[in-house]
Amino acid sequence: MSFPTFPTVSKCPSIGREKDTVVADMDGTLLVGRSSFPYFALVAFEGGGVLRLLFFVLASPIAALLYYFISESAGIQVLIFASMAGMKLSSIESVARAVLPKFYADDVHPESWRVFSSCGKRCVLTANPRVMVEPFLKEFLGADLVLGTEIGSYRGRATGLVRSPGILVGRNKAEALKKTFAEEMPHVGLGDRQTDAPFMALCREGFIVPPKSDVKSVSTEKLPKPIIFHDGRLVQKPTPLIALLTILWIPIGFPLACLRIAAGSLLPMHMVYYAFWALGVRVLIKGTPPQQVTKSNPNNSGVLFICSHRTLLDPIFLSAALGRPIPAVTYSVSRLSEFISPIKTVRLTRDRATDAAMIKKLLQDGDLAICPEGTTCREPFLLRFSALFAELTDELVPVAMVNRMSMFHGTTARGWKGMDPFYFFMNPSPAYEVTFLNKLPKELTCGSGNKSSHDVANYIQRVIASTLSYECTGFTRKDKYRALAGNDGTVVEKGHVVKANKLMGC
């Protein structure tokens, strides 16, 4: 495919464009990938489940035939219908806000981004549904305006059809551009295919982004805003092959997950480590675990293990590494997770005095595990550590937890948290790495060292972050839920908000 009238984007100067307006296509232009299949597949799975993904995958060959041999707009219409028809608009918006940005950010085209980011006013003109792409483009790429296909809806649900003027392809893009900018045409137009030519011809300068398979996407650190929080169950971008493999694996993976959970719940803890290995779950232990101390003095405190928080299974893998059950305090987990847990879990009330008394009592009975971040984070960042734990004992052992998953994430902010352990164990070969760090010296604690609880918490956060090569942040649980779920983490039931001490789990 050649574009004799438009030079390639590599020839577009990016210096001195602070007052210029740029209009760019999305797939194949701003993004390296030319196919929107993976992103529609994400909407289908995250908004509708595995059966919706199956329907979408079965419909995709029809979409491909229409796209390449009959009409580009007809092919996109099939993708929209198969992925969204009947779905709540709120679900689509939620996926667009919490799930898609992570995958879009991993696919930004370096040359297009060089030009797009250099212009003072940025507009994206795309055939994708605006509701899908707008959150990412505005929040993470700094787009001022997003012109996309508008999907039809009825009583809060997507019909699967599109509103006038239809799919923004070819002349529809040009008409949308004319309508938006009137007589003052943009300075730069970026596109990647023949159907982008009509809108590019309306710009003062037009540049083509040639399809190249060896283009390396922009590092996410170079984008205006890092993606620290993201949601969704799928680890990998669902290309047609990965989407098919995911569908085929789930009927195998779910029984396997149940078997792994049963082994962890029913076997003695000193056998769980070996049972996990036999069932394909890898537990890697680094550092020297502290010896269990027989308590002869009732005034002595047990060891408080301070863990980084990756999934709600952190205390269980800590126990597996130690070969003995370690009770854990939690910020509320699902009843199902409590029921199948092989260790004792105690819910915190988020009332400081009540929680302090509870933790002190538990430490009098023995060792205890706590995750002071209060919620999980998937990316290489540590959230702010709550400082309460540092005031309660000087017996503090930091534990750096990290896990590896190839297919499914074992955490969610939007879905049912009771499925978190199942999704983690549904991975073909999940792994946990448990690193025991040195016990905190007495001179660095609150009691013996006269340090403030915030200093102790921040010090342990830095030690764990250094061990994992993570970055410390000041973000909290509320920041995560505001970003992903649009709330403070408070459970909403039957039209009212439950009291503030009952909150969503990890």
Short mmCIF file of C-alpha atoms in Angstrom, two decimals:
data_model
loop_
_atom_site.label_atom_id
_atom_site.label_comp_id
_atom_site.label_asym_id
_atom_site.label_seq_id
_atom_site.Cartn_x
_atom_site.Cartn_y
_atom_site.Cartn_z
CA MET A 1 0.00 0.00 0.00
CA SER A 2 1.60 3.29 -1.08
CA PHE A 3 0.78 6.92 -0.42
CA PRO A 4 2.61 8.99 -3.02
CA THR A 5 1.10 12.29 -1.89
CA PHE A 6 2.01 11.97 1.78
CA PRO A 7 5.51 11.70 3.24
CA THR A 8 6.20 9.29 6.09
CA VAL A 9 5.87 10.45 9.69
CA SER A 10 9.63 10.16 10.23
CA LYS A 11 9.99 13.25 7.99
CA CYS A 12 7.63 15.35 10.09
CA PRO A 13 9.49 17.95 12.19
CA SER A 14 8.42 18.12 15.83
CA ILE A 15 10.25 21.27 16.95
CA GLY A 16 8.33 24.51 17.37
CA ARG A 17 4.84 23.03 17.11
CA GLU A 18 3.56 24.30 20.46
CA LYS A 19 0.83 26.32 18.73
CA ASP A 20 -0.03 23.70 16.10
CA THR A 21 -3.03 21.36 16.05
CA VAL A 22 -2.56 17.68 15.24
CA VAL A 23 -5.25 15.19 14.24
CA ALA A 24 -4.29 11.52 14.37
CA ASP A 25 -5.92 8.20 13.67
CA MET A 26 -5.55 5.57 16.40
CA ASP A 27 -4.98 1.93 15.33
CA GLY A 28 -1.82 1.72 13.25
CA THR A 29 -1.08 5.43 13.76
CA LEU A 30 -0.92 6.37 17.42
CA LEU A 31 -0.71 2.66 18.19
CA VAL A 32 1.79 0.27 16.66
CA GLY A 33 -0.89 -2.42 16.23
CA ARG A 34 -3.18 -1.98 13.25
CA SER A 35 -5.87 -4.33 14.56
CA SER A 36 -8.46 -3.34 17.13
CA PHE A 37 -9.40 -7.00 17.76
CA PRO A 38 -7.53 -7.28 21.11
CA TYR A 39 -9.25 -4.24 22.59
CA PHE A 40 -12.73 -5.34 21.57
CA ALA A 41 -11.85 -8.79 22.96
CA LEU A 42 -10.95 -7.16 26.28
CA VAL A 43 -14.31 -5.40 26.38
CA ALA A 44 -16.04 -8.67 25.57
CA PHE A 45 -14.26 -10.67 28.29
CA GLU A 46 -13.98 -8.08 31.04
CA GLY A 47 -17.50 -6.77 30.51
CA GLY A 48 -19.29 -9.97 29.56
CA GLY A 49 -17.24 -13.00 30.61
CA VAL A 50 -15.85 -15.99 28.78
CA LEU A 51 -19.07 -16.80 26.89
CA ARG A 52 -19.18 -13.29 25.45
CA LEU A 53 -15.51 -13.68 24.45
CA LEU A 54 -16.36 -16.99 22.76
CA PHE A 55 -19.17 -15.32 20.80
CA PHE A 56 -16.82 -12.51 19.82
CA VAL A 57 -14.10 -14.92 18.64
CA LEU A 58 -16.62 -16.88 16.58
CA ALA A 59 -17.88 -13.67 14.97
CA SER A 60 -14.44 -12.28 14.20
CA PRO A 61 -13.87 -14.29 10.95
CA ILE A 62 -17.06 -12.72 9.58
CA ALA A 63 -15.77 -9.31 10.61
CA ALA A 64 -12.45 -9.98 8.89
CA LEU A 65 -14.12 -11.04 5.62
CA LEU A 66 -16.28 -7.94 5.59
CA TYR A 67 -13.37 -5.66 6.56
CA TYR A 68 -10.92 -6.81 3.90
CA PHE A 69 -13.20 -7.74 1.02
CA ILE A 70 -16.42 -5.74 1.28
CA SER A 71 -16.44 -2.76 3.64
CA GLU A 72 -14.14 -1.58 6.41
CA SER A 73 -17.05 -0.02 8.27
CA ALA A 74 -19.12 -3.21 8.04
CA GLY A 75 -16.30 -5.24 9.58
CA ILE A 76 -15.95 -2.80 12.47
CA GLN A 77 -19.72 -2.84 12.97
CA VAL A 78 -19.60 -6.62 13.48
CA LEU A 79 -16.83 -6.23 16.08
CA ILE A 80 -18.87 -3.62 17.93
CA PHE A 81 -22.01 -5.73 17.89
CA ALA A 82 -20.28 -8.96 18.94
CA SER A 83 -18.42 -7.34 21.83
CA MET A 84 -20.98 -4.87 23.16
CA ALA A 85 -24.57 -5.73 22.21
CA GLY A 86 -26.69 -5.91 25.36
CA MET A 87 -23.86 -4.85 27.66
CA LYS A 88 -24.42 -2.10 30.21
CA LEU A 89 -22.87 1.20 29.16
CA SER A 90 -21.51 1.52 32.68
CA SER A 91 -19.64 -1.78 32.20
CA ILE A 92 -18.10 -0.59 28.94
CA GLU A 93 -17.08 2.69 30.57
CA SER A 94 -15.59 0.80 33.50
CA VAL A 95 -13.48 -1.42 31.22
CA ALA A 96 -12.39 1.66 29.25
CA ARG A 97 -11.29 3.42 32.42
CA ALA A 98 -9.71 0.56 34.37
CA VAL A 99 -8.58 -2.12 31.88
CA LEU A 100 -7.84 -0.79 28.40
CA PRO A 101 -5.32 1.98 29.29
CA LYS A 102 -2.71 -0.56 30.42
CA PHE A 103 -2.83 -2.37 27.06
CA TYR A 104 -3.05 0.80 24.98
CA ALA A 105 -0.08 2.31 26.82
CA ASP A 106 2.07 -0.70 25.92
CA ASP A 107 1.44 -0.13 22.21
CA VAL A 108 2.10 3.59 21.56
CA HIS A 109 3.96 4.27 18.29
CA PRO A 110 7.25 6.16 18.90
CA GLU A 111 7.25 8.33 15.74
CA SER A 112 3.56 9.22 15.98
CA TRP A 113 3.96 10.02 19.66
CA ARG A 114 6.94 12.25 18.90
CA VAL A 115 4.79 14.39 16.61
CA PHE A 116 1.54 14.11 18.57
CA SER A 117 3.14 15.12 21.88
CA SER A 118 4.94 18.10 20.35
CA CYS A 119 1.74 19.86 19.25
CA GLY A 120 -0.15 22.27 21.47
CA LYS A 121 -3.62 20.98 20.62
CA ARG A 122 -4.21 17.27 20.09
CA CYS A 123 -7.19 15.58 18.49
CA VAL A 124 -7.76 11.88 17.79
CA LEU A 125 -10.08 10.82 14.97
CA THR A 126 -10.86 7.11 15.12
CA ALA A 127 -13.30 4.45 13.96
CA ASN A 128 -13.22 2.94 17.45
CA PRO A 129 -16.17 3.70 19.75
CA ARG A 130 -15.42 6.93 21.57
CA VAL A 131 -16.57 5.42 24.88
CA MET A 132 -13.79 2.81 24.55
CA VAL A 133 -10.83 5.03 23.81
CA GLU A 134 -11.55 8.46 25.32
CA PRO A 135 -10.40 7.75 28.91
CA PHE A 136 -6.97 6.56 27.76
CA LEU A 137 -6.45 9.23 25.11
CA LYS A 138 -7.38 12.15 27.35
CA GLU A 139 -5.88 11.00 30.64
CA PHE A 140 -2.69 9.28 29.48
CA LEU A 141 -1.86 10.84 26.09
CA GLY A 142 -3.14 14.34 26.80
CA ALA A 143 -5.64 14.47 23.92
CA ASP A 144 -7.85 17.56 23.99
CA LEU A 145 -10.55 16.15 21.73
CA VAL A 146 -11.61 12.62 20.75
CA LEU A 147 -13.84 12.08 17.73
CA GLY A 148 -14.95 8.46 17.53
CA THR A 149 -17.85 6.25 16.56
CA GLU A 150 -20.85 6.77 18.81
CA ILE A 151 -22.57 3.55 19.87
CA GLY A 152 -26.33 3.29 20.20
CA SER A 153 -27.97 2.54 23.54
CA TYR A 154 -31.35 1.74 25.03
CA ARG A 155 -32.13 2.04 28.74
CA GLY A 156 -28.50 2.10 29.68
CA ARG A 157 -27.43 -0.83 27.51
CA ALA A 158 -25.57 -0.85 24.22
CA THR A 159 -27.64 -1.99 21.27
CA GLY A 160 -24.58 -3.08 19.31
CA LEU A 161 -25.46 -0.60 16.56
CA VAL A 162 -23.97 2.84 15.97
CA ARG A 163 -25.47 6.28 15.81
CA SER A 164 -25.37 8.68 12.87
CA PRO A 165 -23.18 9.31 10.92
CA GLY A 166 -22.06 5.71 11.41
CA ILE A 167 -18.58 4.25 11.66
CA LEU A 168 -15.95 6.99 11.30
CA VAL A 169 -14.14 5.60 8.27
CA GLY A 170 -13.10 7.30 5.02
CA ARG A 171 -15.32 10.24 4.16
CA ASN A 172 -17.10 10.05 7.51
CA LYS A 173 -13.79 10.99 9.14
CA ALA A 174 -13.38 13.92 6.79
CA GLU A 175 -16.91 15.13 7.49
CA ALA A 176 -16.40 14.86 11.24
CA LEU A 177 -13.21 16.89 10.90
CA LYS A 178 -14.94 19.60 8.85
CA LYS A 179 -17.80 19.81 11.30
CA THR A 180 -15.48 20.13 14.31
CA PHE A 181 -12.87 22.52 12.95
CA ALA A 182 -15.03 24.47 10.46
CA GLU A 183 -12.76 26.65 8.31
CA GLU A 184 -9.67 26.54 10.52
CA MET A 185 -8.13 23.27 9.46
CA PRO A 186 -5.54 21.46 11.64
CA HIS A 187 -1.85 21.84 10.93
CA VAL A 188 -0.88 18.14 10.97
CA GLY A 189 -2.81 15.02 10.01
CA LEU A 190 -1.49 11.54 10.82
CA GLY A 191 -2.90 8.35 9.31
CA ASP A 192 -1.80 4.88 8.26
CA ARG A 193 -4.13 3.61 5.52
CA GLN A 194 -5.92 4.61 2.36
CA THR A 195 -9.19 5.37 4.15
CA ASP A 196 -7.38 8.02 6.23
CA ALA A 197 -6.48 10.01 3.10
CA PRO A 198 -9.75 12.08 2.99
CA PHE A 199 -9.24 13.63 6.42
CA MET A 200 -5.47 13.98 5.98
CA ALA A 201 -6.04 15.95 2.76
CA LEU A 202 -7.95 18.55 4.80
CA CYS A 203 -4.94 19.23 7.02
CA ARG A 204 -2.15 21.63 6.07
CA GLU A 205 0.37 18.78 6.33
CA GLY A 206 -0.29 15.07 6.10
CA PHE A 207 2.03 12.24 7.11
CA ILE A 208 1.69 8.49 6.74
CA VAL A 209 2.69 6.01 9.43
CA PRO A 210 3.99 3.01 7.45
CA PRO A 211 3.21 -0.47 8.75
CA LYS A 212 6.38 -1.98 10.22
CA SER A 213 6.45 -5.14 12.29
CA ASP A 214 9.75 -4.30 13.97
CA VAL A 215 8.69 -0.99 15.56
CA LYS A 216 9.30 -0.91 19.30
CA SER A 217 6.56 0.85 21.23
CA VAL A 218 7.23 3.85 23.46
CA SER A 219 8.39 3.05 26.97
CA THR A 220 5.52 3.77 29.38
CA GLU A 221 7.90 5.90 31.48
CA LYS A 222 7.98 8.42 28.62
CA LEU A 223 4.22 8.91 28.58
CA PRO A 224 2.76 11.92 30.44
CA LYS A 225 1.32 9.76 33.21
CA PRO A 226 2.46 6.36 34.49
CA ILE A 227 -0.08 3.56 34.82
CA ILE A 228 0.17 2.45 38.43
CA PHE A 229 -3.34 1.10 38.85
CA HIS A 230 -5.14 -1.13 36.37
CA ASP A 231 -7.77 -3.83 36.55
CA GLY A 232 -9.01 -6.77 34.50
CA ARG A 233 -8.28 -10.47 34.67
CA LEU A 234 -6.19 -11.00 31.52
CA VAL A 235 -2.41 -10.65 31.78
CA GLN A 236 -1.65 -10.68 28.05
CA LYS A 237 -3.22 -8.69 25.26
CA PRO A 238 -5.81 -11.07 23.73
CA THR A 239 -4.71 -11.50 20.13
CA PRO A 240 -6.89 -13.98 18.20
CA LEU A 241 -4.60 -16.88 19.19
CA ILE A 242 -4.34 -15.89 22.87
CA ALA A 243 -8.11 -15.29 23.07
CA LEU A 244 -8.75 -18.77 21.65
CA LEU A 245 -6.22 -20.38 24.01
CA THR A 246 -7.82 -18.58 26.96
CA ILE A 247 -11.25 -19.93 26.06
CA LEU A 248 -9.89 -23.46 25.66
CA TRP A 249 -7.87 -23.29 28.88
CA ILE A 250 -10.63 -22.15 31.27
CA PRO A 251 -12.47 -25.55 31.33
CA ILE A 252 -9.11 -27.11 32.25
CA GLY A 253 -7.81 -24.34 34.46
CA PHE A 254 -10.83 -24.02 36.76
CA PRO A 255 -10.82 -27.66 37.95
CA LEU A 256 -7.04 -27.41 38.33
CA ALA A 257 -7.48 -24.27 40.44
CA CYS A 258 -10.01 -26.07 42.64
CA LEU A 259 -7.55 -28.94 43.12
CA ARG A 260 -4.74 -26.56 44.06
CA ILE A 261 -6.98 -24.66 46.49
CA ALA A 262 -8.15 -27.92 48.06
CA ALA A 263 -4.54 -29.02 48.54
CA GLY A 264 -3.68 -25.73 50.22
CA SER A 265 -6.77 -25.79 52.43
CA LEU A 266 -6.89 -29.44 53.51
CA LEU A 267 -3.27 -30.50 53.85
CA PRO A 268 -1.11 -29.66 56.90
CA MET A 269 0.81 -26.46 56.23
CA HIS A 270 4.21 -28.17 56.33
CA MET A 271 3.07 -30.28 53.34
CA VAL A 272 1.51 -27.44 51.33
CA TYR A 273 4.87 -26.30 49.91
CA TYR A 274 5.47 -29.74 48.37
CA ALA A 275 1.87 -30.17 47.24
CA PHE A 276 2.03 -26.84 45.41
CA TRP A 277 5.20 -27.87 43.61
CA ALA A 278 3.61 -31.20 42.61
CA LEU A 279 0.61 -29.28 41.19
CA GLY A 280 2.70 -26.79 39.21
CA VAL A 281 2.67 -23.89 41.68
CA ARG A 282 6.19 -22.62 42.30
CA VAL A 283 7.14 -21.24 45.72
CA LEU A 284 10.61 -19.68 45.77
CA ILE A 285 12.10 -18.81 49.15
CA LYS A 286 14.94 -16.32 49.60
CA GLY A 287 16.59 -15.05 52.73
CA THR A 288 16.55 -16.73 56.12
CA PRO A 289 13.13 -17.24 57.71
CA PRO A 290 13.10 -16.50 61.45
CA GLN A 291 12.86 -19.48 63.75
CA GLN A 292 9.61 -20.08 65.56
CA VAL A 293 10.04 -19.05 69.18
CA THR A 294 8.33 -20.97 71.95
CA LYS A 295 6.59 -18.38 74.09
CA SER A 296 7.44 -18.79 77.73
CA ASN A 297 6.64 -15.23 78.77
CA PRO A 298 3.05 -14.11 78.09
CA ASN A 299 4.27 -10.51 77.85
CA ASN A 300 6.51 -11.30 74.89
CA SER A 301 5.26 -10.43 71.44
CA GLY A 302 5.19 -12.72 68.46
CA VAL A 303 6.87 -11.71 65.23
CA LEU A 304 4.90 -9.36 62.99
CA PHE A 305 5.65 -10.12 59.33
CA ILE A 306 5.33 -6.95 57.23
CA CYS A 307 4.50 -8.07 53.68
CA SER A 308 4.24 -6.23 50.40
CA HIS A 309 0.79 -6.88 48.96
CA ARG A 310 0.40 -8.54 45.56
CA THR A 311 -2.71 -10.73 46.04
CA LEU A 312 -4.84 -11.84 48.97
CA LEU A 313 -2.81 -15.08 48.91
CA ASP A 314 0.31 -13.35 50.27
CA PRO A 315 -0.13 -14.63 53.87
CA ILE A 316 -0.86 -18.16 52.61
CA PHE A 317 2.35 -18.32 50.60
CA LEU A 318 4.18 -16.81 53.57
CA SER A 319 2.82 -19.67 55.66
CA ALA A 320 3.78 -22.21 53.00
CA ALA A 321 7.33 -20.82 52.97
CA LEU A 322 7.55 -21.04 56.77
CA GLY A 323 5.90 -24.44 56.95
CA ARG A 324 3.43 -23.31 59.61
CA PRO A 325 0.16 -21.34 59.50
CA ILE A 326 0.58 -17.64 60.19
CA PRO A 327 -2.66 -15.78 61.01
CA ALA A 328 -3.26 -12.61 59.00
CA VAL A 329 -5.19 -9.42 59.57
CA THR A 330 -7.07 -8.29 56.49
CA TYR A 331 -8.92 -5.22 55.27
CA SER A 332 -11.97 -7.37 54.56
CA VAL A 333 -12.01 -10.24 52.10
CA SER A 334 -14.91 -12.18 50.63
CA ARG A 335 -16.69 -14.79 52.73
CA LEU A 336 -15.70 -17.46 50.20
CA SER A 337 -12.02 -16.56 50.54
CA GLU A 338 -12.30 -16.73 54.33
CA PHE A 339 -14.04 -20.10 54.11
CA ILE A 340 -11.39 -21.75 51.92
CA SER A 341 -8.42 -20.08 53.65
CA PRO A 342 -6.04 -22.54 55.37
CA ILE A 343 -4.98 -19.84 57.85
CA LYS A 344 -6.88 -17.75 60.37
CA THR A 345 -7.92 -14.37 59.00
CA VAL A 346 -9.08 -11.50 61.20
CA ARG A 347 -10.87 -8.49 59.73
CA LEU A 348 -9.74 -5.02 60.69
CA THR A 349 -12.47 -2.53 61.50
CA ARG A 350 -10.47 0.58 60.47
CA ASP A 351 -11.12 1.98 63.93
CA ARG A 352 -7.58 2.68 65.13
CA ALA A 353 -8.04 1.85 68.81
CA THR A 354 -10.05 -1.31 68.13
CA ASP A 355 -7.58 -2.57 65.52
CA ALA A 356 -4.58 -1.85 67.74
CA ALA A 357 -6.07 -3.84 70.62
CA MET A 358 -6.94 -6.70 68.27
CA ILE A 359 -3.45 -6.90 66.75
CA LYS A 360 -1.78 -6.77 70.19
CA LYS A 361 -3.94 -9.66 71.38
CA LEU A 362 -3.09 -11.71 68.29
CA LEU A 363 0.63 -11.05 68.77
CA GLN A 364 0.39 -12.34 72.34
CA ASP A 365 -0.77 -15.65 70.88
CA GLY A 366 2.08 -15.90 68.35
CA ASP A 367 3.31 -14.65 65.00
CA LEU A 368 1.12 -12.56 62.71
CA ALA A 369 1.16 -11.29 59.10
CA ILE A 370 -0.01 -7.90 57.88
CA CYS A 371 0.05 -6.06 54.56
CA PRO A 372 0.19 -2.38 55.53
CA GLU A 373 -0.45 -1.14 51.98
CA GLY A 374 -4.09 -2.05 52.58
CA THR A 375 -4.65 -3.09 48.97
CA THR A 376 -2.82 -4.79 46.14
CA CYS A 377 -0.80 -3.19 43.37
CA ARG A 378 0.18 -5.04 40.18
CA GLU A 379 2.87 -2.73 38.90
CA PRO A 380 6.40 -2.36 40.39
CA PHE A 381 5.27 0.19 42.96
CA LEU A 382 4.62 0.06 46.69
CA LEU A 383 1.69 2.02 48.05
CA ARG A 384 1.94 4.02 51.26
CA PHE A 385 2.36 1.87 54.37
CA SER A 386 -0.10 2.43 57.19
CA ALA A 387 1.96 3.19 60.31
CA LEU A 388 -0.24 1.55 62.96
CA PHE A 389 1.69 -1.73 63.00
CA ALA A 390 4.93 -0.01 64.05
CA GLU A 391 3.37 1.18 67.31
CA LEU A 392 2.34 -2.30 68.46
CA THR A 393 5.56 -4.32 68.56
CA ASP A 394 9.31 -4.10 68.00
CA GLU A 395 9.44 -7.65 66.57
CA LEU A 396 9.19 -6.66 62.90
CA VAL A 397 10.33 -8.80 59.95
CA PRO A 398 9.90 -7.29 56.46
CA VAL A 399 8.92 -9.77 53.74
CA ALA A 400 9.17 -8.92 50.05
CA MET A 401 6.45 -10.73 48.12
CA VAL A 402 6.33 -10.94 44.33
CA ASN A 403 4.38 -13.24 42.05
CA ARG A 404 4.32 -14.28 38.41
CA MET A 405 1.19 -14.98 36.38
CA SER A 406 1.07 -15.75 32.68
CA MET A 407 -2.66 -15.76 31.90
CA PHE A 408 -4.87 -14.35 34.68
CA HIS A 409 -4.50 -11.70 37.36
CA GLY A 410 -5.45 -12.83 40.85
CA THR A 411 -6.81 -9.44 41.92
CA THR A 412 -9.73 -7.24 40.98
CA ALA A 413 -11.18 -3.90 42.02
CA ARG A 414 -14.37 -4.13 39.96
CA GLY A 415 -15.35 -7.79 39.95
CA TRP A 416 -16.26 -10.36 42.60
CA LYS A 417 -13.27 -10.78 44.85
CA GLY A 418 -14.29 -14.29 45.81
CA MET A 419 -12.86 -15.41 42.46
CA ASP A 420 -9.41 -13.91 43.11
CA PRO A 421 -7.75 -17.11 44.42
CA PHE A 422 -9.36 -19.16 41.66
CA TYR A 423 -8.05 -16.88 38.93
CA PHE A 424 -4.56 -16.93 40.42
CA PHE A 425 -4.49 -20.73 40.58
CA MET A 426 -5.99 -20.99 37.07
CA ASN A 427 -2.66 -19.84 35.66
CA PRO A 428 -0.82 -22.80 34.10
CA SER A 429 2.21 -22.39 36.35
CA PRO A 430 1.85 -19.52 38.83
CA ALA A 431 4.80 -18.64 41.04
CA TYR A 432 5.40 -16.78 44.28
CA GLU A 433 8.76 -15.50 45.46
CA VAL A 434 8.99 -14.91 49.21
CA THR A 435 12.07 -12.99 50.39
CA PHE A 436 12.66 -12.79 54.14
CA LEU A 437 14.63 -9.67 55.06
CA ASN A 438 16.56 -9.02 58.23
CA LYS A 439 14.58 -8.40 61.37
CA LEU A 440 14.33 -4.69 62.09
CA PRO A 441 17.07 -3.63 64.57
CA LYS A 442 15.76 -2.48 67.93
CA GLU A 443 17.28 0.98 67.46
CA LEU A 444 15.03 1.53 64.42
CA THR A 445 11.77 0.62 66.17
CA CYS A 446 9.27 2.77 68.02
CA GLY A 447 9.69 1.17 71.45
CA SER A 448 13.42 0.64 71.86
CA GLY A 449 14.62 3.14 69.29
CA ASN A 450 12.17 5.96 70.03
CA LYS A 451 11.39 6.31 66.33
CA SER A 452 8.04 7.61 65.14
CA SER A 453 5.67 5.05 63.65
CA HIS A 454 5.70 6.89 60.32
CA ASP A 455 9.50 6.76 60.17
CA VAL A 456 9.45 3.01 60.83
CA ALA A 457 6.75 2.39 58.24
CA ASN A 458 8.53 4.49 55.62
CA TYR A 459 11.85 2.76 56.35
CA ILE A 460 10.35 -0.71 55.89
CA GLN A 461 8.62 0.43 52.71
CA ARG A 462 11.96 1.62 51.31
CA VAL A 463 13.74 -1.61 52.33
CA ILE A 464 11.17 -3.81 50.61
CA ALA A 465 11.08 -1.54 47.54
CA SER A 466 14.86 -1.67 47.27
CA THR A 467 14.84 -5.46 47.48
CA LEU A 468 12.27 -5.76 44.70
CA SER A 469 13.58 -2.82 42.63
CA TYR A 470 10.17 -1.21 43.06
CA GLU A 471 9.32 2.46 43.49
CA CYS A 472 7.78 3.86 46.68
CA THR A 473 4.64 5.97 46.28
CA GLY A 474 2.31 7.93 48.54
CA PHE A 475 -0.79 6.44 46.92
CA THR A 476 -3.36 4.76 49.16
CA ARG A 477 -6.20 2.31 48.91
CA LYS A 478 -8.64 5.14 48.25
CA ASP A 479 -6.53 6.37 45.32
CA LYS A 480 -6.67 2.92 43.74
CA TYR A 481 -10.43 2.53 44.01
CA ARG A 482 -11.07 6.07 42.82
CA ALA A 483 -8.97 5.36 39.73
CA LEU A 484 -10.42 1.94 38.94
CA ALA A 485 -13.91 1.79 40.38
CA GLY A 486 -14.89 5.42 40.77
CA ASN A 487 -15.44 5.11 44.53
CA ASP A 488 -13.49 5.09 47.80
CA GLY A 489 -13.67 1.33 48.13
CA THR A 490 -16.93 1.41 50.08
CA VAL A 491 -19.30 -1.45 49.34
CA VAL A 492 -22.63 -0.32 47.91
CA GLU A 493 -25.57 -2.60 48.60
CA LYS A 494 -29.23 -2.22 47.71
CA GLY A 495 -29.11 1.48 47.03
CA HIS A 496 -27.25 2.58 50.11
CA VAL A 497 -23.69 2.81 51.30
CA VAL A 498 -22.62 0.47 54.06
CA LYS A 499 -20.89 1.92 57.11
CA ALA A 500 -17.36 3.07 56.46
CA ASN A 501 -15.77 0.19 58.39
CA LYS A 502 -17.06 -2.33 55.86
CA LEU A 503 -14.97 -1.89 52.78
CA MET A 504 -14.05 -3.72 49.63
CA GLY A 505 -11.24 -6.16 50.05
CA CYS A 506 -7.74 -6.22 48.66
#
